[in-house]
């Protein structure tokens, strides 16, 4: 291709050149071909790496001679092996609900009065297995379909924290502490409902900038399902790997005396794990296994980690800013952290 032709090929395509009579999923500009659906992407590479780590765990452990490397590898792979099945199952079910359940269903199912719709939306989160990555666009769709913002935001916080997959994963991660499951469910639901009622009291409509349209509306159901799975798995799986690596690094790199000193202070331990939950950005289906590995800290501090993480972390702040606007995220995220710390600590002191 000559230089002039190459430049011409890269020119912006006018909207009038697009065949708008074609179905939405097949629209494309003249001269531009559809991407090859069979190409290898980041999701496939991540899946191969995870499977390789599981299958080659023993040989890899044998290659590292330093004791601290062996400990790091053991903790890292153990967290992944326990968490990946719940992550995959949760992402698949979240995609099914997002694609095949009509969005108008939630508007009809919730009470008309906003104050009553808030706790109803929180309880509705029990029946939506999925991670926080999918709850942000779903909450935006609920608002666009006429659901009160307070109820949609309650659902946004509750769905990834109290659904059966997350609670089951918590029970498996804490087999010797069954009270952690009840404490996590009670504290997370209380924070979600409290934030919904707080929004009813203090929230303003101009703080929310709604998305123009869901990113799956222009696809067939089959394509939308796989697109949702790939998107959620790519983001949640990547953050899970980072979270597992961080948990393993904390176990081997931070001096035991430091952890004991920090964990020995009730206030500092809660604040430290709150900050860790925000920074690590672990998917809610997997965070219980990371919390279980932080054995230096009290159960109450780890409960706060599990309450705050699915509601406020770096990826969620970014997603909420993009979906609802920066003014919303700047107010909603800090308030949620405070509510999570206070309510989580209180529930932990009572139930744990």
CSV table of C-alpha atoms in Angstrom, one decimal, residues 9-351:
chain,number,residue,atom,x,y,z
A,9,UNK,CA,-7.3,4.4,4.7
A,10,UNK,CA,-6.8,5.8,8.1
A,11,UNK,CA,-9.1,8.8,7.6
A,12,UNK,CA,-12.2,9.1,9.9
A,13,UNK,CA,-15.2,7.4,8.3
A,14,UNK,CA,-18.3,9.6,8.0
A,15,UNK,CA,-21.4,8.4,9.7
A,16,UNK,CA,-23.4,8.6,6.4
A,17,UNK,CA,-21.1,6.0,4.9
A,18,UNK,CA,-22.3,3.4,7.4
A,19,UNK,CA,-25.1,1.0,6.4
A,20,UNK,CA,-27.6,1.9,9.1
A,21,UNK,CA,-30.2,-0.4,7.6
A,22,UNK,CA,-28.2,-3.4,8.7
A,23,UNK,CA,-28.8,-5.0,12.0
A,24,UNK,CA,-26.9,-3.2,14.8
A,25,UNK,CA,-24.5,-6.1,15.5
A,26,UNK,CA,-23.4,-6.2,11.8
A,27,UNK,CA,-23.0,-2.4,11.1
A,28,UNK,CA,-19.6,-1.4,10.0
A,29,UNK,CA,-18.1,1.2,7.7
A,30,UNK,CA,-17.2,0.3,4.1
A,31,UNK,CA,-13.8,-1.1,3.6
A,32,UNK,CA,-13.4,-2.1,7.2
A,33,UNK,CA,-13.6,-5.8,8.0
A,34,UNK,CA,-14.9,-7.5,11.2
A,35,UNK,CA,-12.2,-8.5,13.6
A,36,UNK,CA,-11.4,-12.1,13.6
A,37,UNK,CA,-13.4,-13.6,16.5
A,38,UNK,CA,-10.9,-16.5,16.7
A,39,UNK,CA,-7.8,-14.5,17.7
A,40,UNK,CA,-6.1,-15.1,20.9
A,41,UNK,CA,-6.7,-12.3,23.5
A,42,UNK,CA,-5.7,-11.4,27.0
A,43,UNK,CA,-8.5,-13.7,28.5
A,44,UNK,CA,-7.1,-16.8,26.8
A,45,UNK,CA,-3.5,-15.9,27.8
A,46,UNK,CA,-4.7,-15.4,31.4
A,47,UNK,CA,-6.6,-18.7,31.4
A,48,UNK,CA,-3.5,-20.6,30.1
A,49,UNK,CA,-1.2,-19.0,32.7
A,50,UNK,CA,-3.6,-19.9,35.5
A,51,UNK,CA,-4.0,-23.5,34.3
A,52,UNK,CA,-0.2,-23.8,33.9
A,53,UNK,CA,0.4,-22.5,37.4
A,54,UNK,CA,-2.0,-25.1,38.8
A,55,UNK,CA,-0.6,-28.0,36.8
A,56,UNK,CA,3.0,-27.1,37.3
A,57,UNK,CA,2.8,-26.2,40.9
A,58,UNK,CA,5.1,-29.0,42.1
A,59,UNK,CA,7.8,-28.5,39.4
A,60,UNK,CA,7.8,-24.7,40.0
A,61,UNK,CA,8.1,-25.2,43.7
A,62,UNK,CA,11.1,-27.5,43.1
A,63,UNK,CA,12.9,-25.0,41.0
A,64,UNK,CA,13.0,-22.3,43.7
A,65,UNK,CA,15.4,-23.1,46.4
A,66,UNK,CA,15.0,-20.2,48.7
A,67,UNK,CA,12.5,-20.9,51.5
A,68,UNK,CA,10.8,-17.5,51.1
A,69,UNK,CA,10.2,-18.2,47.4
A,70,UNK,CA,8.7,-21.5,48.2
A,71,UNK,CA,6.4,-19.9,50.7
A,72,UNK,CA,5.4,-17.1,48.3
A,73,UNK,CA,4.6,-19.6,45.5
A,74,UNK,CA,2.6,-21.8,47.9
A,75,UNK,CA,0.5,-18.9,49.1
A,76,UNK,CA,0.0,-17.4,45.7
A,77,UNK,CA,-1.1,-20.7,44.0
A,78,UNK,CA,-3.2,-21.7,46.9
A,79,UNK,CA,-5.2,-18.5,46.8
A,80,UNK,CA,-5.7,-18.9,43.0
A,81,UNK,CA,-6.7,-22.5,43.1
A,82,UNK,CA,-9.4,-21.9,45.7
A,83,UNK,CA,-10.7,-18.7,44.2
A,84,UNK,CA,-10.8,-19.3,40.4
A,85,UNK,CA,-13.8,-21.7,40.4
A,86,UNK,CA,-16.0,-19.2,42.2
A,87,UNK,CA,-14.8,-16.4,40.0
A,88,UNK,CA,-15.6,-18.2,36.8
A,89,UNK,CA,-19.0,-19.4,38.1
A,90,UNK,CA,-19.9,-15.9,39.3
A,91,UNK,CA,-18.9,-14.2,36.1
A,92,UNK,CA,-21.0,-16.7,34.0
A,93,UNK,CA,-24.1,-16.2,36.2
A,94,UNK,CA,-23.7,-12.5,36.2
A,95,UNK,CA,-23.6,-12.5,32.4
A,96,UNK,CA,-26.7,-14.7,32.2
A,97,UNK,CA,-28.7,-12.3,34.4
A,98,UNK,CA,-27.4,-9.1,32.7
A,99,UNK,CA,-28.2,-10.4,29.2
A,100,UNK,CA,-31.3,-12.6,29.6
A,101,UNK,CA,-33.3,-11.0,32.4
A,102,UNK,CA,-35.2,-7.9,31.2
A,103,UNK,CA,-34.0,-4.7,32.9
A,104,UNK,CA,-37.6,-3.6,33.4
A,105,UNK,CA,-38.2,-6.6,35.7
A,106,UNK,CA,-36.4,-4.9,38.6
A,107,UNK,CA,-38.5,-1.7,38.2
A,108,UNK,CA,-41.7,-3.7,38.4
A,109,UNK,CA,-40.4,-5.9,41.3
A,110,UNK,CA,-39.4,-3.1,43.7
A,111,UNK,CA,-41.8,-1.1,45.8
A,112,UNK,CA,-42.8,2.3,44.5
A,113,UNK,CA,-42.0,4.2,47.7
A,114,UNK,CA,-38.2,4.9,47.7
A,115,UNK,CA,-37.8,4.3,51.4
A,116,UNK,CA,-39.2,0.8,51.1
A,117,UNK,CA,-37.5,0.2,47.8
A,118,UNK,CA,-34.1,0.6,49.4
A,119,UNK,CA,-34.2,-2.5,51.7
A,120,UNK,CA,-36.0,-4.5,49.0
A,121,UNK,CA,-33.2,-3.7,46.6
A,122,UNK,CA,-30.6,-4.8,49.2
A,123,UNK,CA,-32.4,-8.1,49.7
A,124,UNK,CA,-32.6,-8.5,45.9
A,125,UNK,CA,-28.8,-8.6,45.8
A,126,UNK,CA,-29.0,-12.1,47.4
A,127,UNK,CA,-30.4,-13.5,44.2
A,128,UNK,CA,-27.9,-11.9,41.9
A,129,UNK,CA,-24.6,-14.0,41.9
A,130,UNK,CA,-22.0,-11.7,40.4
A,131,UNK,CA,-19.0,-9.5,41.1
A,132,UNK,CA,-18.9,-5.8,41.5
A,133,UNK,CA,-17.7,-5.4,37.9
A,134,UNK,CA,-21.1,-6.2,36.6
A,135,UNK,CA,-23.1,-4.4,39.3
A,136,UNK,CA,-22.1,-0.9,38.1
A,137,UNK,CA,-23.6,-1.1,34.6
A,138,UNK,CA,-26.6,-2.9,36.0
A,139,UNK,CA,-27.2,-0.2,38.5
A,140,UNK,CA,-27.0,2.4,35.8
A,141,UNK,CA,-29.6,0.5,33.7
A,142,UNK,CA,-31.9,0.3,36.7
A,143,UNK,CA,-31.8,4.1,37.1
A,144,UNK,CA,-32.4,4.6,33.4
A,145,UNK,CA,-35.5,2.2,33.6
A,146,UNK,CA,-37.1,4.3,36.3
A,147,UNK,CA,-35.8,2.7,39.5
A,148,UNK,CA,-35.2,5.2,42.3
A,149,UNK,CA,-31.4,6.1,42.4
A,150,UNK,CA,-31.3,5.2,46.2
A,151,UNK,CA,-32.6,1.7,45.5
A,152,UNK,CA,-30.3,1.2,42.5
A,153,UNK,CA,-27.3,2.3,44.6
A,154,UNK,CA,-28.3,-0.1,47.4
A,155,UNK,CA,-28.4,-2.9,44.9
A,156,UNK,CA,-25.0,-1.8,43.5
A,157,UNK,CA,-23.5,-2.3,47.0
A,158,UNK,CA,-25.4,-5.3,48.1
A,159,UNK,CA,-25.3,-7.6,45.0
A,160,UNK,CA,-21.6,-8.3,45.0
A,161,UNK,CA,-21.3,-8.7,48.8
A,162,UNK,CA,-24.2,-10.9,49.9
A,163,UNK,CA,-25.0,-13.2,47.0
A,164,UNK,CA,-24.9,-17.0,47.6
A,165,UNK,CA,-21.6,-17.5,45.7
A,166,UNK,CA,-19.8,-14.9,47.8
A,167,UNK,CA,-21.2,-16.3,51.1
A,168,UNK,CA,-20.4,-19.9,50.1
A,169,UNK,CA,-16.8,-18.9,49.2
A,170,UNK,CA,-16.6,-17.1,52.6
A,171,UNK,CA,-17.7,-20.3,54.3
A,172,UNK,CA,-15.1,-22.4,52.5
A,173,UNK,CA,-12.3,-19.8,53.2
A,174,UNK,CA,-13.2,-19.7,56.9
A,175,UNK,CA,-14.1,-23.3,57.8
A,176,UNK,CA,-13.3,-22.8,61.4
A,177,UNK,CA,-15.2,-19.5,61.8
A,178,UNK,CA,-18.7,-20.1,60.5
A,179,UNK,CA,-19.8,-16.8,62.2
A,180,UNK,CA,-17.8,-14.9,59.5
A,181,UNK,CA,-20.5,-15.8,56.9
A,182,UNK,CA,-23.3,-14.4,59.0
A,183,UNK,CA,-21.2,-11.4,60.0
A,184,UNK,CA,-20.3,-10.6,56.4
A,185,UNK,CA,-23.9,-10.9,55.2
A,186,UNK,CA,-25.4,-8.8,58.0
A,187,UNK,CA,-22.7,-6.0,57.9
A,188,UNK,CA,-22.7,-5.8,54.1
A,189,UNK,CA,-26.5,-5.6,53.9
A,190,UNK,CA,-26.6,-3.0,56.7
A,191,UNK,CA,-24.0,-0.8,54.9
A,192,UNK,CA,-25.9,-1.0,51.6
A,193,UNK,CA,-29.2,-0.1,53.1
A,194,UNK,CA,-27.7,2.7,55.2
A,195,UNK,CA,-26.1,4.2,52.1
A,196,UNK,CA,-29.4,4.0,50.2
A,197,UNK,CA,-31.2,5.8,52.9
A,198,UNK,CA,-28.4,8.3,53.2
A,199,UNK,CA,-28.7,9.0,49.5
A,200,UNK,CA,-32.5,9.6,49.9
A,201,UNK,CA,-31.7,12.1,52.6
A,202,UNK,CA,-28.7,14.0,51.1
A,203,UNK,CA,-28.3,12.8,47.5
A,204,UNK,CA,-28.9,15.1,44.6
A,205,UNK,CA,-30.0,14.1,41.1
A,206,UNK,CA,-27.4,16.3,39.4
A,207,UNK,CA,-24.5,14.3,41.0
A,208,UNK,CA,-25.3,11.4,38.8
A,209,UNK,CA,-24.4,11.4,35.1
A,210,UNK,CA,-26.1,8.4,33.6
A,211,UNK,CA,-24.4,6.4,30.8
A,212,UNK,CA,-26.0,6.9,27.4
A,213,UNK,CA,-26.7,3.3,26.7
A,214,UNK,CA,-25.5,-0.2,27.9
A,215,UNK,CA,-22.5,-1.5,26.0
A,216,UNK,CA,-24.3,-4.8,25.2
A,217,UNK,CA,-27.5,-3.4,23.6
A,218,UNK,CA,-26.2,-3.6,20.1
A,219,UNK,CA,-25.3,-7.3,20.2
A,220,UNK,CA,-27.3,-10.5,19.9
A,221,UNK,CA,-27.9,-12.3,23.1
A,222,UNK,CA,-25.2,-14.9,22.4
A,223,UNK,CA,-22.6,-12.4,21.6
A,224,UNK,CA,-23.6,-10.2,24.5
A,225,UNK,CA,-23.3,-13.1,26.9
A,226,UNK,CA,-19.7,-14.0,25.7
A,227,UNK,CA,-18.7,-10.3,25.6
A,228,UNK,CA,-19.9,-9.9,29.2
A,229,UNK,CA,-18.1,-13.0,30.3
A,230,UNK,CA,-14.8,-12.0,28.6
A,231,UNK,CA,-15.0,-8.5,30.0
A,232,UNK,CA,-15.7,-9.5,33.6
A,233,UNK,CA,-13.2,-12.4,33.6
A,234,UNK,CA,-10.5,-10.2,32.1
A,235,UNK,CA,-10.9,-7.5,34.7
A,236,UNK,CA,-11.7,-9.6,37.7
A,237,UNK,CA,-9.2,-12.3,36.9
A,238,UNK,CA,-6.4,-9.8,36.5
A,239,UNK,CA,-7.1,-8.2,39.8
A,240,UNK,CA,-7.4,-11.6,41.4
A,241,UNK,CA,-3.8,-12.4,40.3
A,242,UNK,CA,-2.6,-9.1,41.6
A,243,UNK,CA,-4.4,-9.7,44.9
A,244,UNK,CA,-3.0,-13.2,45.3
A,245,UNK,CA,0.5,-11.9,44.6
A,246,UNK,CA,0.0,-9.1,47.1
A,247,UNK,CA,-1.2,-11.5,49.8
A,248,UNK,CA,1.8,-13.8,49.2
A,249,UNK,CA,4.2,-10.8,49.3
A,250,UNK,CA,2.7,-9.6,52.6
A,251,UNK,CA,3.2,-13.1,54.0
A,252,UNK,CA,6.9,-13.3,53.1
A,253,UNK,CA,8.2,-9.7,52.7
A,254,UNK,CA,6.7,-7.9,55.7
A,255,UNK,CA,8.6,-8.7,58.9
A,256,UNK,CA,6.5,-10.8,61.3
A,257,UNK,CA,7.2,-8.4,64.1
A,258,UNK,CA,5.7,-5.5,62.1
A,259,UNK,CA,2.5,-7.5,61.3
A,260,UNK,CA,2.2,-8.5,64.9
A,261,UNK,CA,2.6,-4.9,66.1
A,262,UNK,CA,0.1,-3.6,63.5
A,263,UNK,CA,-2.4,-6.5,64.0
A,264,UNK,CA,-2.1,-6.1,67.8
A,265,UNK,CA,-3.7,-2.6,67.6
A,266,UNK,CA,-7.4,-2.9,67.1
A,267,UNK,CA,-7.8,0.5,65.4
A,268,UNK,CA,-4.7,0.3,63.2
A,269,UNK,CA,-5.4,-3.2,62.1
A,270,UNK,CA,-8.9,-2.2,60.9
A,271,UNK,CA,-7.6,0.9,59.1
A,272,UNK,CA,-4.7,-1.1,57.5
A,273,UNK,CA,-7.0,-3.8,56.0
A,274,UNK,CA,-9.5,-1.1,54.9
A,275,UNK,CA,-6.7,0.6,52.9
A,276,UNK,CA,-5.6,-2.8,51.6
A,277,UNK,CA,-9.1,-3.7,50.4
A,278,UNK,CA,-9.3,-0.4,48.5
A,279,UNK,CA,-5.9,-0.8,46.8
A,280,UNK,CA,-6.0,-4.5,46.0
A,281,UNK,CA,-9.3,-4.3,44.1
A,282,UNK,CA,-10.1,-8.1,44.5
A,283,UNK,CA,-13.3,-9.5,43.0
A,284,UNK,CA,-15.9,-10.3,45.7
A,285,UNK,CA,-15.9,-14.0,44.7
A,286,UNK,CA,-12.3,-14.3,45.6
A,287,UNK,CA,-11.5,-11.8,48.4
A,288,UNK,CA,-12.5,-14.2,51.2
A,289,UNK,CA,-9.5,-16.5,50.3
A,290,UNK,CA,-7.1,-13.5,50.5
A,291,UNK,CA,-8.6,-12.4,53.8
A,292,UNK,CA,-8.3,-15.9,55.2
A,293,UNK,CA,-4.6,-15.8,54.4
A,294,UNK,CA,-4.0,-12.7,56.5
A,295,UNK,CA,-4.0,-14.7,59.7
A,296,UNK,CA,-2.0,-12.1,61.6
A,297,UNK,CA,-5.1,-9.8,61.8
A,298,UNK,CA,-8.2,-10.2,63.9
A,299,UNK,CA,-11.4,-11.6,62.5
A,300,UNK,CA,-13.0,-8.1,62.9
A,301,UNK,CA,-10.3,-6.5,60.9
A,302,UNK,CA,-10.7,-9.1,58.2
A,303,UNK,CA,-14.5,-8.7,58.3
A,304,UNK,CA,-14.0,-5.0,57.5
A,305,UNK,CA,-11.7,-6.0,54.6
A,306,UNK,CA,-14.5,-8.2,53.3
A,307,UNK,CA,-17.2,-5.5,53.7
A,308,UNK,CA,-15.3,-2.6,52.2
A,309,UNK,CA,-13.6,-4.4,49.3
A,310,UNK,CA,-16.7,-5.3,47.2
A,311,UNK,CA,-18.1,-1.7,47.7
A,312,UNK,CA,-15.1,0.6,47.3
A,313,UNK,CA,-11.8,-0.2,45.6
A,314,UNK,CA,-9.7,1.5,42.9
A,315,UNK,CA,-11.4,-0.3,40.0
A,316,UNK,CA,-14.9,0.5,41.3
A,317,UNK,CA,-14.1,4.1,41.9
A,318,UNK,CA,-12.9,4.3,38.2
A,319,UNK,CA,-16.0,2.4,37.0
A,320,UNK,CA,-18.4,4.6,39.0
A,321,UNK,CA,-16.7,7.7,37.8
A,322,UNK,CA,-17.2,6.6,34.2
A,323,UNK,CA,-20.8,5.4,34.7
A,324,UNK,CA,-22.2,8.1,37.0
A,325,UNK,CA,-19.7,10.9,36.9
A,326,UNK,CA,-16.8,12.1,39.0
A,327,UNK,CA,-18.9,14.2,41.3
A,328,UNK,CA,-20.9,11.1,42.3
A,329,UNK,CA,-17.8,9.0,43.0
A,330,UNK,CA,-16.0,11.7,44.9
A,331,UNK,CA,-18.9,11.8,47.4
A,332,UNK,CA,-20.3,8.2,47.4
A,333,UNK,CA,-17.0,6.3,47.7
A,334,UNK,CA,-15.6,8.0,50.9
A,335,UNK,CA,-19.0,7.9,52.6
A,336,UNK,CA,-19.2,4.1,51.8
A,337,UNK,CA,-15.8,3.5,53.3
A,338,UNK,CA,-16.7,5.3,56.5
A,339,UNK,CA,-20.0,3.3,56.7
A,340,UNK,CA,-18.2,0.1,56.0
A,341,UNK,CA,-15.6,0.6,58.7
A,342,UNK,CA,-18.1,1.7,61.4
A,343,UNK,CA,-20.8,-0.9,60.7
A,344,UNK,CA,-18.3,-3.7,59.9
A,345,UNK,CA,-16.4,-3.1,63.2
A,346,UNK,CA,-19.6,-3.0,65.2
A,347,UNK,CA,-20.9,-6.2,63.7
A,348,UNK,CA,-17.5,-7.9,64.1
A,349,UNK,CA,-17.4,-7.0,67.8
A,350,UNK,CA,-20.9,-8.4,68.4
A,351,UNK,CA,-20.8,-11.6,66.2
